[in-house]
Amino acid sequence: MDFDFPITICNSDEVIQIGSAAEFQSQFGHYRTICAAGGVVIDDGNVLMISRLGKWDFPKGKQEIGESVELTAQREVMEETGLKAVELVKQLPDTWHTYWLNNEPILKRSCWFLMNGDATQPLIPQIEEDIQQVIWVPIAEVENRLKNSYSSLKILWNQVVNLITNEN
């Protein structure tokens, strides 16, 4: 396993702390693991958000074979939003969540990066990925949008806010 414990897994409406590889294997060893990467993109006090399947989210997507998580994060952010370039600033904590796909339990690990983007670039939602909207949201409004989102993203956003607050 290429990650350190403890990890927090959002399993339906339950948040579970996993403290060891043995505990991970015992509780989630039968899940198929999918790796993804994405970004919390910031420009001039605004954060890039997407609306997908009726929920607010940050752009991310599945890692391709042989691709680094850094490249995955940049590629997915640009594909999903239409941005032509994003700059990696800092790696953020991973998020973990479960879901079911075709009667199979899935455990998705998302590697996140704080990124800089350019809010003057046109935004183009990737419709084929069910993204309905891409917008820049003032930092002060992100938490409110995340009320209609996923538990793992709320945890991630709290960590981002702490990081931004401590750097200023």
Coordinates of C-alpha atoms in Angstrom, one line a residue:
M1 CA 0.0 0.0 0.0
D2 CA 1.4 3.3 -1.0
F3 CA -0.3 5.4 1.6
D4 CA 0.1 6.1 5.3
F5 CA -2.4 5.4 8.1
P6 CA -4.6 6.5 9.6
I7 CA -7.0 7.2 6.7
T8 CA -10.6 8.4 6.8
I9 CA -13.1 6.7 4.6
C10 CA -16.5 8.1 3.9
N11 CA -18.7 5.0 3.7
S12 CA -22.3 6.1 2.8
D13 CA -23.2 8.5 5.6
E14 CA -20.6 7.0 8.0
V15 CA -17.1 8.3 8.4
I16 CA -14.6 5.6 9.4
Q17 CA -11.1 6.0 10.7
I18 CA -8.8 3.1 9.6
G19 CA -5.6 2.9 11.6
S20 CA -3.6 0.0 10.0
A21 CA -3.1 -2.1 6.9
A22 CA -4.7 -5.1 8.7
E23 CA -7.8 -3.1 9.6
F24 CA -8.0 -1.7 6.0
Q25 CA -7.7 -5.3 4.6
S26 CA -10.3 -6.6 7.0
Q27 CA -12.9 -3.9 6.3
F28 CA -12.2 -3.0 2.7
G29 CA -10.1 -5.7 1.2
H30 CA -13.0 -7.1 -0.8
Y31 CA -13.6 -3.6 -2.5
R32 CA -12.2 -2.8 -5.9
T33 CA -10.0 0.2 -5.5
I34 CA -10.0 3.0 -8.0
C35 CA -7.5 5.8 -8.0
A36 CA -8.3 9.4 -9.1
A37 CA -6.8 12.8 -8.8
G38 CA -8.0 16.4 -9.0
G39 CA -7.6 19.9 -7.9
V40 CA -8.9 22.7 -5.7
V41 CA -8.2 25.5 -8.2
I42 CA -7.9 29.0 -6.8
D43 CA -7.6 32.4 -8.5
D44 CA -8.0 35.8 -6.9
G45 CA -10.1 34.7 -4.0
N46 CA -12.3 32.3 -6.0
V47 CA -12.4 28.5 -6.2
L48 CA -13.3 26.5 -9.3
M49 CA -16.3 24.2 -8.8
I50 CA -18.3 21.9 -11.0
S51 CA -21.9 20.7 -10.7
R52 CA -22.2 17.1 -11.6
L53 CA -25.3 14.9 -11.2
G54 CA -26.9 17.6 -9.1
K55 CA -24.1 17.9 -6.6
W56 CA -21.2 20.4 -6.2
D57 CA -17.8 19.0 -6.6
F58 CA -14.2 19.8 -7.4
P59 CA -12.8 18.6 -10.8
K60 CA -11.1 15.1 -10.6
G61 CA -11.0 11.9 -12.6
K62 CA -9.5 8.5 -12.8
Q63 CA -5.8 7.9 -13.1
E64 CA -4.7 6.2 -16.4
I65 CA -2.2 3.4 -16.4
G66 CA 1.4 4.7 -16.0
E67 CA 0.2 8.2 -15.3
S68 CA 1.5 10.1 -12.2
V69 CA -1.2 11.5 -9.9
E70 CA 0.2 15.0 -10.6
L71 CA -0.4 14.6 -14.3
T72 CA -3.8 13.0 -13.7
A73 CA -4.9 15.9 -11.6
Q74 CA -3.8 18.5 -14.1
R75 CA -5.3 16.6 -17.1
E76 CA -8.6 15.9 -15.4
V77 CA -9.0 19.5 -14.2
M78 CA -8.4 20.8 -17.7
E79 CA -10.6 18.2 -19.4
E80 CA -13.6 18.7 -17.0
T81 CA -13.4 22.6 -16.9
G82 CA -12.0 23.7 -20.2
L83 CA -9.0 25.5 -18.6
K84 CA -5.9 25.5 -20.8
A85 CA -3.4 25.4 -17.9
V86 CA -3.3 24.9 -14.2
E87 CA -0.3 25.1 -11.9
L88 CA 0.2 22.6 -9.0
V89 CA 0.9 24.5 -5.8
K90 CA 0.8 21.8 -3.1
Q91 CA -0.4 18.3 -2.5
L92 CA -3.4 18.1 -0.3
P93 CA -4.6 15.1 1.8
D94 CA -6.2 12.2 -0.1
T95 CA -9.9 11.5 0.3
W96 CA -11.5 8.1 0.3
H97 CA -15.1 7.1 -0.3
T98 CA -17.2 4.1 -1.2
Y99 CA -19.9 3.4 -3.7
W100 CA -21.5 0.6 -5.6
L101 CA -21.1 0.1 -9.3
N102 CA -22.9 -2.8 -11.1
N103 CA -23.3 -4.7 -7.8
E104 CA -19.6 -4.3 -6.9
P105 CA -18.3 -2.4 -3.9
I106 CA -15.9 0.3 -5.0
L107 CA -13.3 2.2 -2.8
K108 CA -12.2 5.4 -4.5
R109 CA -9.0 7.1 -3.4
S110 CA -8.7 10.7 -4.7
C111 CA -5.4 12.4 -4.6
W112 CA -5.9 16.2 -4.4
F113 CA -3.7 19.2 -5.2
L114 CA -4.1 22.9 -4.5
M115 CA -3.7 24.6 -7.9
N116 CA -3.6 28.0 -9.4
G117 CA -5.8 28.8 -12.4
D118 CA -6.7 31.7 -14.5
A119 CA -10.3 32.9 -14.0
T120 CA -10.2 34.9 -17.3
Q121 CA -10.1 31.7 -19.4
P122 CA -13.4 30.4 -20.8
L123 CA -14.9 27.6 -18.9
I124 CA -16.4 24.6 -20.8
P125 CA -18.1 21.8 -18.8
Q126 CA -17.3 18.3 -20.0
I127 CA -20.8 17.2 -20.8
E128 CA -19.9 13.6 -21.6
E129 CA -18.8 13.3 -17.9
D130 CA -22.3 14.7 -16.8
I131 CA -20.8 18.0 -15.8
Q132 CA -23.6 20.6 -16.1
Q133 CA -21.8 23.7 -14.9
V134 CA -18.3 25.0 -14.2
I135 CA -18.1 28.3 -12.2
W136 CA -15.7 30.3 -10.1
V137 CA -17.1 30.6 -6.5
P138 CA -15.9 33.1 -3.9
I139 CA -14.0 31.3 -1.2
A140 CA -16.5 32.5 1.4
E141 CA -19.4 30.7 -0.5
V142 CA -17.7 27.3 -1.1
E143 CA -18.8 25.9 2.2
N144 CA -22.4 26.7 1.5
R145 CA -22.2 25.0 -1.9
L146 CA -20.7 21.9 -0.3
K147 CA -23.9 21.5 1.7
N148 CA -25.1 19.8 -1.5
S149 CA -22.0 17.6 -2.0
Y150 CA -20.2 14.6 -0.6
S151 CA -18.8 14.1 3.0
S152 CA -15.3 13.5 1.7
L153 CA -15.3 16.9 0.0
K154 CA -16.5 18.7 3.1
I155 CA -13.5 17.2 5.0
L156 CA -11.1 18.1 2.2
W157 CA -12.4 21.7 2.1
N158 CA -11.9 22.1 5.9
Q159 CA -8.3 21.1 5.4
V160 CA -7.9 23.5 2.5
V161 CA -9.4 26.4 4.6
N162 CA -6.9 25.6 7.4
L163 CA -4.0 25.6 4.9
I164 CA -5.0 28.9 3.3
T165 CA -5.7 30.5 6.7
N166 CA -2.3 29.4 8.1
E167 CA -0.4 30.6 5.0
N168 CA -1.8 34.1 5.2

